[in-house]
Coordinates of C-alpha atoms in Angstrom, one line a residue:
Chain A
M213 CA -7.1 -38.4 -54.2
K214 CA -9.5 -38.3 -51.3
S215 CA -12.9 -39.9 -51.9
H216 CA -16.2 -38.2 -51.0
P217 CA -16.6 -37.8 -47.3
L218 CA -19.0 -40.1 -45.5
K219 CA -21.9 -38.1 -44.2
I220 CA -22.8 -39.3 -40.7
G221 CA -25.7 -37.8 -38.9
I222 CA -26.3 -37.9 -35.1
L223 CA -29.9 -37.4 -34.0
S224 CA -29.3 -34.4 -31.7
I225 CA -32.7 -33.7 -30.2
Q226 CA -31.9 -34.9 -26.6
G227 CA -29.4 -37.1 -24.9
A228 CA -25.7 -38.1 -25.2
F229 CA -25.2 -37.0 -28.9
L230 CA -22.0 -35.1 -28.2
E231 CA -20.3 -38.3 -26.9
H232 CA -20.9 -40.0 -30.3
I233 CA -19.7 -36.9 -32.1
N234 CA -16.5 -37.0 -30.0
V235 CA -15.8 -40.6 -30.9
L236 CA -16.5 -39.9 -34.6
T237 CA -14.3 -36.8 -34.5
G238 CA -11.5 -39.0 -33.4
L239 CA -12.1 -41.3 -36.5
S240 CA -12.8 -38.4 -38.8
D241 CA -9.5 -38.2 -40.7
E242 CA -9.2 -42.0 -41.1
Y243 CA -12.7 -42.4 -42.5
N244 CA -13.0 -39.0 -44.1
L245 CA -16.2 -38.0 -42.2
N246 CA -18.6 -35.2 -42.4
I247 CA -20.4 -35.2 -39.1
I248 CA -23.8 -33.6 -39.0
E249 CA -26.0 -32.8 -35.9
V250 CA -29.5 -33.7 -37.0
K251 CA -32.3 -31.6 -35.5
T252 CA -34.4 -31.0 -38.6
S253 CA -35.7 -33.1 -41.6
Q254 CA -33.5 -31.0 -43.9
Q255 CA -30.4 -32.1 -42.1
L256 CA -31.5 -35.7 -42.2
H257 CA -31.8 -35.7 -46.0
H258 CA -28.0 -35.1 -46.3
V259 CA -26.7 -38.1 -44.4
D260 CA -25.6 -41.6 -45.4
G261 CA -25.7 -43.1 -41.9
L262 CA -27.5 -42.1 -38.7
I263 CA -26.9 -42.7 -35.0
L264 CA -29.8 -42.5 -32.6
P265 CA -28.1 -41.8 -29.2
G266 CA -28.9 -42.6 -25.6
G267 CA -31.2 -40.3 -23.7
E268 CA -34.9 -40.6 -22.9
S269 CA -36.9 -42.4 -25.7
T270 CA -40.2 -40.6 -24.6
T271 CA -38.5 -37.2 -24.9
M272 CA -37.0 -38.0 -28.3
A273 CA -40.3 -39.2 -29.7
L274 CA -42.2 -36.2 -28.4
I275 CA -39.7 -33.7 -29.7
A276 CA -39.4 -35.5 -33.1
K277 CA -43.2 -35.2 -33.4
T278 CA -43.3 -31.5 -32.5
S279 CA -40.4 -30.7 -34.8
D280 CA -41.9 -32.4 -37.8
L281 CA -39.0 -34.9 -37.9
F282 CA -40.8 -38.1 -36.9
D283 CA -42.3 -39.1 -40.3
E284 CA -39.0 -38.3 -42.0
L285 CA -37.2 -40.5 -39.4
V286 CA -39.6 -43.4 -40.1
K287 CA -38.8 -43.1 -43.9
F288 CA -35.1 -42.9 -43.2
V289 CA -34.8 -45.9 -41.0
H290 CA -36.9 -48.0 -43.4
N291 CA -34.6 -47.1 -46.3
P292 CA -32.3 -50.1 -47.0
N293 CA -29.6 -47.9 -48.4
K294 CA -29.2 -46.0 -45.2
I295 CA -27.3 -47.4 -42.2
V296 CA -28.8 -46.7 -38.8
W297 CA -27.4 -47.4 -35.3
G298 CA -29.4 -47.0 -32.1
T299 CA -27.8 -47.0 -28.6
C300 CA -30.0 -47.6 -25.5
A301 CA -32.9 -45.1 -26.0
G302 CA -32.1 -45.4 -29.8
L303 CA -32.8 -49.2 -29.6
I304 CA -36.1 -48.5 -27.9
F305 CA -37.0 -45.8 -30.5
L306 CA -36.1 -48.2 -33.5
S307 CA -38.1 -51.2 -32.2
S308 CA -41.5 -52.3 -33.3
E309 CA -42.8 -53.2 -29.8
I310 CA -41.9 -52.4 -26.2
S311 CA -42.9 -53.4 -22.7
Y312 CA -42.9 -50.9 -19.8
A313 CA -43.8 -48.0 -22.0
K314 CA -45.0 -44.8 -20.5
I315 CA -48.6 -44.5 -19.5
G316 CA -50.6 -44.0 -22.7
G317 CA -47.9 -45.6 -24.8
Q318 CA -45.1 -43.9 -26.8
D319 CA -44.3 -43.5 -30.5
L320 CA -41.8 -45.9 -32.0
L321 CA -40.1 -45.9 -35.5
K322 CA -41.1 -49.6 -35.8
A323 CA -38.2 -50.6 -38.1
L324 CA -36.4 -53.2 -36.0
K325 CA -38.6 -56.3 -35.6
V326 CA -37.9 -56.9 -31.9
K327 CA -39.7 -56.5 -28.7
V328 CA -37.7 -54.3 -26.2
S329 CA -38.1 -54.2 -22.5
R330 CA -37.4 -50.7 -21.2
N331 CA -35.4 -50.2 -18.0
A332 CA -34.9 -53.9 -17.9
F333 CA -32.5 -53.7 -14.9
G334 CA -34.8 -51.3 -13.0
K335 CA -33.8 -47.8 -11.8
Q336 CA -30.4 -46.2 -11.7
L337 CA -29.3 -48.4 -8.9
G338 CA -29.5 -51.3 -11.4
S339 CA -27.1 -49.6 -13.8
F340 CA -23.7 -51.3 -14.3
S341 CA -20.7 -51.9 -16.5
T342 CA -19.3 -55.1 -17.7
Q343 CA -17.2 -56.8 -20.5
L344 CA -18.9 -58.4 -23.4
K345 CA -17.8 -60.8 -26.2
V346 CA -18.8 -59.2 -29.5
P347 CA -17.7 -61.4 -32.3
C348 CA -18.5 -59.0 -35.2
L349 CA -16.0 -56.4 -34.0
L350 CA -12.3 -56.1 -34.9
E351 CA -10.2 -58.2 -32.5
P352 CA -13.2 -60.3 -31.6
E353 CA -11.3 -62.1 -28.8
K354 CA -10.9 -58.8 -27.0
Y355 CA -13.7 -58.0 -24.5
F356 CA -15.8 -54.9 -25.3
P357 CA -16.4 -52.6 -22.3
A358 CA -20.2 -52.2 -22.0
V359 CA -21.9 -49.5 -19.9
F360 CA -25.6 -50.2 -19.1
I361 CA -27.5 -47.2 -17.8
R362 CA -31.2 -47.7 -17.0
A363 CA -30.8 -50.0 -20.0
P364 CA -33.3 -51.8 -22.1
I365 CA -32.8 -55.3 -23.5
V366 CA -34.2 -57.2 -26.5
E367 CA -36.9 -59.3 -24.9
S368 CA -37.8 -61.3 -28.1
I369 CA -37.1 -61.3 -31.8
D370 CA -40.1 -61.4 -34.2
E371 CA -40.4 -65.0 -35.4
N372 CA -41.2 -64.0 -38.9
S373 CA -38.1 -62.0 -39.3
K374 CA -35.4 -64.0 -41.0
T375 CA -32.6 -61.4 -41.1
I376 CA -32.1 -60.5 -37.4
E377 CA -28.7 -61.5 -36.1
V378 CA -27.7 -61.3 -32.5
L379 CA -24.4 -59.4 -32.1
A380 CA -23.9 -59.7 -28.4
Y381 CA -25.3 -61.5 -25.3
L382 CA -25.1 -60.7 -21.7
E383 CA -24.2 -63.9 -19.8
N384 CA -24.0 -65.1 -16.2
L385 CA -26.5 -62.6 -14.9
D386 CA -28.3 -62.7 -11.6
A387 CA -31.8 -64.0 -12.5
K388 CA -33.9 -61.7 -10.3
R389 CA -32.6 -58.5 -11.9
V390 CA -34.2 -58.6 -15.3
R391 CA -37.7 -57.7 -16.0
G392 CA -39.7 -58.3 -19.2
I393 CA -38.6 -61.9 -19.7
N394 CA -38.7 -65.1 -17.8
H395 CA -35.1 -65.2 -17.2
V396 CA -33.5 -68.2 -15.6
E397 CA -30.1 -68.4 -14.0
G398 CA -27.3 -68.7 -16.6
E399 CA -29.5 -67.8 -19.6
K400 CA -28.2 -65.4 -22.1
I401 CA -29.8 -62.0 -22.7
I402 CA -29.8 -60.2 -26.0
V403 CA -28.1 -56.8 -25.8
A404 CA -27.0 -56.1 -29.4
V405 CA -28.7 -57.0 -32.7
R406 CA -28.4 -56.4 -36.4
Q407 CA -31.3 -56.4 -39.0
D408 CA -30.0 -55.6 -42.5
N409 CA -29.2 -51.9 -42.4
I410 CA -30.0 -51.4 -38.7
I411 CA -27.8 -52.1 -35.7
A412 CA -28.9 -51.6 -32.1
T413 CA -27.2 -51.9 -28.7
S414 CA -28.6 -51.8 -25.1
F415 CA -25.3 -50.3 -23.9
H416 CA -23.2 -47.2 -24.7
P417 CA -20.0 -47.6 -26.7
E418 CA -19.8 -43.8 -26.9
L419 CA -19.1 -43.7 -23.1
T420 CA -16.0 -45.8 -23.4
R421 CA -12.5 -45.3 -25.0
D422 CA -13.1 -48.4 -27.3
D423 CA -14.1 -47.2 -30.8
R424 CA -14.6 -50.6 -32.4
F425 CA -18.4 -50.4 -32.4
H426 CA -18.2 -47.0 -34.2
R427 CA -15.7 -48.5 -36.7
F428 CA -18.1 -51.4 -37.3
F429 CA -20.9 -48.9 -38.0
L430 CA -18.7 -46.8 -40.3
E431 CA -17.6 -49.9 -42.3
L432 CA -21.3 -50.7 -42.9
V433 CA -21.9 -47.1 -44.1
K434 CA -18.8 -47.3 -46.4
E435 CA -20.1 -50.5 -48.0
K436 CA -23.4 -48.8 -48.9
V437 CA -22.0 -45.5 -50.3
Chain B
M76 CA -23.5 -56.5 -5.7
A77 CA -22.8 -60.0 -6.9
S78 CA -23.8 -59.2 -10.5
N79 CA -20.8 -56.9 -10.8
L80 CA -19.2 -60.1 -12.0
V81 CA -20.6 -60.5 -15.5
N82 CA -19.0 -62.2 -18.4
G83 CA -15.8 -62.6 -16.6
K84 CA -14.6 -59.2 -15.4
V85 CA -15.0 -57.3 -12.2
E86 CA -16.3 -53.7 -12.2
Q87 CA -13.6 -51.2 -11.4
A88 CA -14.0 -48.4 -8.9
T89 CA -13.7 -45.7 -11.6
D90 CA -16.5 -47.5 -13.5
A91 CA -18.8 -46.9 -10.5
F92 CA -18.4 -43.1 -10.9
S93 CA -18.7 -43.2 -14.7
I94 CA -22.1 -45.0 -14.3
K95 CA -23.3 -42.2 -12.0
A96 CA -22.0 -39.5 -14.3
G97 CA -23.3 -41.5 -17.3
L98 CA -27.0 -41.1 -16.4
A99 CA -26.4 -37.3 -16.3
Q100 CA -24.9 -37.6 -19.8
M101 CA -28.2 -39.2 -21.0
L102 CA -30.2 -36.2 -19.6
K103 CA -28.2 -33.6 -21.6
G104 CA -30.1 -31.4 -24.0
G105 CA -33.2 -32.0 -21.9
V106 CA -35.4 -30.3 -19.3
I107 CA -35.8 -31.6 -15.7
M108 CA -39.0 -30.3 -14.2
D109 CA -40.0 -29.8 -10.5
V110 CA -43.2 -31.6 -9.7
V111 CA -45.1 -31.9 -6.4
N112 CA -47.4 -34.8 -7.2
A113 CA -48.0 -37.7 -9.7
E114 CA -50.4 -35.7 -11.8
Q115 CA -47.8 -33.0 -12.4
A116 CA -45.2 -35.7 -13.1
R117 CA -47.4 -37.1 -15.8
I118 CA -47.9 -33.6 -17.4
A119 CA -44.1 -33.2 -17.3
E120 CA -43.5 -36.6 -19.0
E121 CA -46.1 -35.9 -21.7
A122 CA -44.4 -32.6 -22.4
G123 CA -41.1 -34.3 -23.0
A124 CA -39.3 -33.8 -19.7
C125 CA -36.1 -36.0 -19.6
A126 CA -36.6 -36.4 -15.8
V127 CA -38.6 -35.0 -12.9
M128 CA -37.6 -33.6 -9.6
A129 CA -40.0 -34.6 -6.8
L130 CA -40.4 -32.1 -4.0
E131 CA -43.0 -31.1 -1.5
R132 CA -43.4 -27.5 -2.5
V133 CA -42.0 -25.7 -5.5
P134 CA -39.3 -23.1 -4.6
A135 CA -41.7 -20.2 -5.1
D136 CA -44.0 -21.6 -2.4
I137 CA -41.0 -22.3 -0.1
R138 CA -40.0 -18.6 -0.4
K139 CA -43.5 -17.5 0.2
D140 CA -44.4 -19.8 3.1
G141 CA -41.0 -19.7 4.9
G142 CA -40.3 -22.2 7.6
V143 CA -38.1 -25.3 7.3
A144 CA -38.1 -27.0 3.9
R145 CA -37.2 -30.7 4.1
M146 CA -37.1 -33.9 2.0
S147 CA -40.5 -34.9 0.6
D148 CA -42.8 -37.5 2.0
P149 CA -41.6 -40.9 0.7
Q150 CA -45.2 -41.8 -0.1
M151 CA -45.4 -38.9 -2.5
I152 CA -42.1 -39.9 -4.1
K153 CA -43.3 -43.5 -4.6
E154 CA -46.5 -42.3 -6.3
I155 CA -44.4 -40.2 -8.7
Q156 CA -42.1 -43.1 -9.4
A157 CA -45.1 -45.3 -10.2
A158 CA -46.6 -42.7 -12.5
V159 CA -43.7 -42.1 -14.9
T160 CA -41.0 -44.0 -16.7
I161 CA -38.4 -41.2 -16.9
P162 CA -35.8 -40.8 -14.1
V163 CA -37.1 -39.4 -10.8
M164 CA -34.9 -37.1 -8.8
A165 CA -35.6 -35.7 -5.3
K166 CA -34.0 -33.2 -3.0
V167 CA -32.3 -33.5 0.4
R168 CA -31.1 -30.8 2.7
I169 CA -27.4 -29.8 2.5
G170 CA -25.5 -32.1 4.8
H171 CA -28.5 -34.3 5.7
F172 CA -27.1 -37.7 4.8
V173 CA -29.9 -39.6 6.5
E174 CA -32.5 -38.1 4.1
A175 CA -30.1 -39.3 1.4
Q176 CA -30.1 -42.8 2.8
I177 CA -33.9 -42.8 2.8
L178 CA -34.0 -41.7 -0.9
E179 CA -31.4 -44.3 -1.8
H180 CA -33.6 -46.9 -0.2
L181 CA -36.5 -45.6 -2.3
E182 CA -34.2 -46.2 -5.4
I183 CA -34.4 -42.7 -6.5
D184 CA -32.5 -42.1 -9.7
Y185 CA -30.6 -38.9 -8.6
I186 CA -30.4 -37.0 -5.4
D187 CA -30.2 -33.2 -5.4
E188 CA -28.4 -31.9 -2.3
S189 CA -30.1 -28.6 -2.5
E190 CA -29.7 -25.1 -1.2
V191 CA -33.4 -24.7 -2.0
L192 CA -34.2 -26.6 1.1
T193 CA -33.2 -25.4 4.6
P194 CA -29.6 -26.5 5.2
A195 CA -29.2 -29.2 7.9
D196 CA -25.4 -28.7 8.3
E197 CA -23.8 -25.3 7.9
S198 CA -20.2 -26.6 7.4
H199 CA -20.4 -30.1 5.9
H200 CA -21.9 -31.4 2.7
I201 CA -22.8 -35.0 2.4
N202 CA -20.0 -37.4 1.5
K203 CA -21.6 -38.4 -1.7
N204 CA -18.9 -41.0 -2.5
N205 CA -20.5 -43.2 0.2
F206 CA -23.7 -43.6 -1.9
K207 CA -24.4 -45.7 -5.0
V208 CA -27.1 -43.3 -6.1
P209 CA -25.7 -40.3 -8.0
F210 CA -25.9 -36.7 -6.7
V211 CA -26.4 -33.4 -8.3
C212 CA -25.3 -30.2 -6.5
G213 CA -25.5 -26.5 -7.0
C214 CA -22.7 -24.0 -7.6
K215 CA -22.1 -20.3 -8.1
N216 CA -18.5 -20.6 -9.3
L217 CA -15.8 -23.0 -10.4
G218 CA -14.3 -23.6 -6.9
E219 CA -17.7 -24.6 -5.5
A220 CA -18.4 -26.9 -8.4
L221 CA -15.1 -28.7 -8.0
R222 CA -15.5 -29.0 -4.2
R223 CA -18.9 -30.7 -4.8
I224 CA -17.4 -33.0 -7.4
N225 CA -14.6 -33.9 -5.0
E226 CA -17.3 -34.9 -2.5
G227 CA -18.7 -37.2 -5.1
A228 CA -21.3 -35.1 -7.1
A229 CA -21.7 -36.7 -10.5
M230 CA -23.6 -33.7 -11.9
I231 CA -23.5 -29.9 -11.3
R232 CA -26.1 -27.2 -11.8
T233 CA -25.9 -23.5 -11.3
K234 CA -27.7 -22.3 -8.2
G235 CA -29.4 -19.3 -9.7
E236 CA -32.2 -17.9 -7.6
A237 CA -34.9 -20.6 -7.3
G238 CA -38.5 -19.6 -7.1
T239 CA -38.1 -16.0 -8.4
G240 CA -38.8 -16.5 -12.2
N241 CA -35.8 -14.2 -12.6
V242 CA -32.9 -15.7 -14.7
V243 CA -30.3 -13.1 -13.7
E244 CA -28.6 -15.2 -10.9
A245 CA -28.4 -18.3 -13.1
V246 CA -26.8 -16.2 -15.8
R247 CA -24.4 -14.7 -13.3
H248 CA -23.3 -18.1 -12.0
A249 CA -23.0 -19.6 -15.5
R250 CA -20.9 -16.6 -16.7
T251 CA -18.7 -16.8 -13.6
L252 CA -18.1 -20.5 -14.0
F253 CA -17.2 -20.3 -17.7
S254 CA -15.0 -17.2 -17.2
E255 CA -13.1 -19.0 -14.4
I256 CA -12.6 -22.1 -16.6
R257 CA -11.2 -19.9 -19.4
K258 CA -8.9 -18.2 -17.0
A259 CA -7.6 -21.5 -15.6
K260 CA -6.9 -22.7 -19.1
A261 CA -4.6 -19.7 -19.7
L262 CA -2.5 -20.3 -16.6
S263 CA 0.9 -21.9 -16.3
E264 CA 1.3 -25.0 -14.1
E265 CA 2.8 -22.9 -11.3
E266 CA 0.0 -20.4 -11.5
L267 CA -2.6 -23.2 -11.5
Y268 CA -1.5 -24.4 -8.1
T269 CA -2.0 -20.9 -6.7
Y270 CA -5.3 -20.5 -8.5
A271 CA -6.5 -23.8 -7.0
K272 CA -5.7 -22.4 -3.6
E273 CA -7.4 -19.1 -4.4
I274 CA -10.7 -20.6 -5.5
Q275 CA -10.4 -23.4 -2.9
A276 CA -10.6 -26.1 -5.5
P277 CA -8.9 -29.6 -5.4
Y278 CA -5.9 -29.3 -7.7
H279 CA -6.4 -32.6 -9.5
L280 CA -10.0 -31.6 -10.5
L281 CA -8.9 -28.1 -11.6
K282 CA -6.2 -29.7 -13.8
E283 CA -8.8 -32.1 -15.3
T284 CA -11.1 -29.2 -16.0
V285 CA -8.3 -27.4 -17.8
R286 CA -7.5 -30.6 -19.8
L287 CA -11.2 -31.0 -20.8
G288 CA -11.9 -27.3 -21.3
R289 CA -15.1 -27.8 -19.3
L290 CA -16.3 -29.2 -16.0
P291 CA -15.6 -33.0 -15.7
V292 CA -19.3 -33.7 -15.2
V293 CA -22.5 -32.6 -16.8
N294 CA -23.6 -29.1 -16.0
F295 CA -27.2 -27.9 -16.0
A296 CA -28.7 -24.4 -15.6
A297 CA -31.1 -23.9 -12.7
G298 CA -32.8 -21.3 -10.6
G299 CA -35.0 -18.7 -12.3
V300 CA -35.6 -20.2 -15.8
A301 CA -39.2 -19.2 -16.6
T302 CA -39.5 -18.9 -20.4
P303 CA -38.4 -20.8 -23.6
A304 CA -36.1 -17.8 -24.2
D305 CA -34.5 -18.1 -20.7
A306 CA -33.9 -21.8 -21.4
A307 CA -32.3 -21.1 -24.8
L308 CA -30.2 -18.3 -23.3
M309 CA -28.7 -20.7 -20.7
M310 CA -28.0 -23.3 -23.5
Q311 CA -26.3 -20.7 -25.7
L312 CA -24.2 -19.7 -22.7
G313 CA -22.9 -23.3 -22.8
M314 CA -25.0 -25.2 -20.3
D315 CA -25.8 -28.9 -21.0
G316 CA -29.5 -28.7 -20.1
V317 CA -32.0 -27.0 -17.9
F318 CA -33.8 -27.5 -14.6
V319 CA -37.2 -25.7 -14.5
G320 CA -38.7 -25.3 -11.0
S321 CA -41.5 -23.0 -10.3
G322 CA -41.4 -21.7 -13.8
I323 CA -43.8 -24.3 -15.2
F324 CA -46.4 -25.1 -12.6
K325 CA -46.7 -21.6 -11.3
S326 CA -47.5 -20.3 -14.8
G327 CA -50.8 -19.9 -16.7
D328 CA -50.7 -23.0 -18.9
P329 CA -48.2 -25.5 -17.5
A330 CA -48.5 -28.2 -20.2
K331 CA -48.0 -25.8 -23.0
R332 CA -45.2 -23.9 -21.3
A333 CA -43.5 -27.2 -20.5
R334 CA -43.6 -28.3 -24.1
A335 CA -42.3 -25.0 -25.3
I336 CA -39.3 -25.0 -23.0
V337 CA -38.5 -28.6 -24.0
Q338 CA -38.6 -27.5 -27.7
A339 CA -36.5 -24.4 -26.9
V340 CA -33.7 -26.5 -25.3
T341 CA -33.4 -28.7 -28.4
H342 CA -33.6 -25.9 -30.9
Y343 CA -31.8 -23.3 -28.7
K344 CA -29.9 -21.8 -31.7
D345 CA -32.9 -21.5 -34.0
P346 CA -34.8 -18.2 -33.5
K347 CA -37.6 -19.4 -35.8
V348 CA -38.5 -22.2 -33.5
L349 CA -37.9 -20.1 -30.4
C350 CA -40.3 -17.5 -31.8
A351 CA -42.9 -20.0 -32.6
V352 CA -42.9 -21.8 -29.2
S353 CA -42.9 -18.5 -27.3
E354 CA -46.3 -17.4 -28.8
N355 CA -49.4 -17.3 -26.6
L356 CA -47.9 -19.1 -23.6
G357 CA -50.1 -17.2 -21.2
E358 CA -48.8 -15.6 -18.0
A359 CA -45.2 -16.4 -17.0
M360 CA -44.7 -17.0 -13.3
V361 CA -44.9 -14.0 -11.0
V362 CA -41.6 -12.7 -9.7
I363 CA -41.6 -12.8 -6.0
Q364 CA -39.1 -10.7 -4.0
T365 CA -39.7 -11.0 -0.3
F366 CA -38.4 -8.5 2.3
L367 CA -36.3 -11.4 3.6
D368 CA -34.7 -11.9 0.2
V369 CA -33.6 -8.3 0.1
V370 CA -32.1 -8.5 3.5
K371 CA -30.4 -11.8 2.6
K372 CA -29.0 -10.3 -0.5
F373 CA -27.2 -7.6 1.4
F374 CA -25.9 -9.5 4.3
C375 CA -25.2 -13.1 3.5
R376 CA -24.0 -14.6 0.4
L377 CA -23.8 -18.1 2.0
E378 CA -22.6 -21.0 0.0

C-alpha cells in the first residue's frame, strides 16, 4: 500500500521555481510527492517541506510582504517540524544577517543563524560553475556540479549557534574575487550549511542533472513526517 | 579566467552558456524595468523589479524625438550600478559589437541587442558567442528567436512595439511564437528539415525546441506592456516574465504602477489580486502613434 504523499512546496513568487519543480517531478513516483506551488499563505499551510528558490532576494521579500505571506513564512521556517531548503536567493532570505544589502536594507526571515555576503563574486561576469565535494550526499566521493550565479556565500556562522554544520566548502579559489570576508589564498569558503531543519546552498542544484541534493532534502522531509 | 579551475575540475564550454542562460532563469516570474537614471533605478528596486534596464531615453521618448538612439553614457550606467543590488542590463544597437565591448568592460549583467535603438548594421547581428556577458535579443517569431540563440543569445524577448503603451504587437509575437512551436512539435522528422528551411532556423535548435516543447532559453514579453492586466495577459499566454519600458515612468504614479505590475506577474492567474492591484493606478501611459509609425507599418516590416 502506498503511504501518504510527501507534500513539497516551492515558493513561487519569483525566480527559478520551475527548475526545482522539474527535478522533483522526476523523483515524484519514487518518493510519492505532492508538489505545490506556494504563492499564498493558504498554500503554505499544506506543505511538509519548502524550497526557497534562486531569484532576487529583494523581489521575493517585497512580494511576500505585499502578498501577506511574509509573516507566515517566518512562522514556517522557524517550525522545527518543517524542513526548509534555500538555494542562492533562498539562502539570503533565510539568513539572520547580510552584507551588501540593498540601500535601506531588506527583509529577511532570520531563521538561519549566519551572516551572508550577497553577490560575493561580484556581477554576472563573476558567475561560474565548478565541482564540489559534498560529504552528506549519496555517493559522497562523487563530485557535485555546482553553478554559482551572482552567488552569495556564508560569511560567518553565529558563534552562539551550536547546531550549524557546514555541508560544503569552496576551495582553491582566487583570493581577490570574494567580497565580504578577508579571504586568503587557499582558504575554504562556506557554500552550503545545515541548521537543524534548515539547509541552504549558495549554488543551484536545480540547474544540473544531478538530483542528489534534492534527494537529501526529501530524505529529511521523510524523517519528519 | 584562472579560477575556472576550482576544486579540481575545469569548466566545460557548455557550462559557459548555461551560466549565461542561468541568470535569465533567476529572473523568471519577474519584471525588468527601463530606467534612465539612478533615482528611477532605486524606485524600480523598491517596487520589486528583478532587474533594471539602463537606457538614455525610454522608447516613448525615442519615438517622439526621433534621431539616432545609441548606447547610454557609461557614466549614467555606473551610477545606476552603484545605486542598486539587482542585475543591471543595458542596450546596444543591433550589430554594434563595440558598444557591447564597452558594456562588457563596465561589467553589465546582461546586454540587450535592441531594435529599440537605431540599428548599426542592417545585415549582421553581433556574434554574441564572443562575449562572456550574456545577451538578450528580440524576436517576432520562432525562426528569428532561434537565429538569435544560434548567435549566442542566452535569453529572448518578444519585440512588441516599444514606447506605444499598446500590447497588441507583443501579443501578436507571443501568439506567433507559441503557434509555430506547436506546429513544429506535430511535424515528422523529414518535415522538420523543411520547416527549418522555411522559417530560416538552425535545424539543431529547432529540434531542441521540439524536444523541450518550448524555446531552449528564457523568454520574456516586451514592447507595449502598460498595465498589470497587460503583464498578466502575457504571463497567461506562456511568457516567463515581463519587460516594462515606458509603461512605468511615463505613467501618473510610477512607484505604485511598478509595484502593481510586479504583483500581477507573480499572481497572474489570480483575478482577485489582479483586480486589487489595478485599482487607482492613475493615468496609464499615453499611446503615441506618430506619422512615421504609420508609414513604417505599411512599408517595412524589418527584422
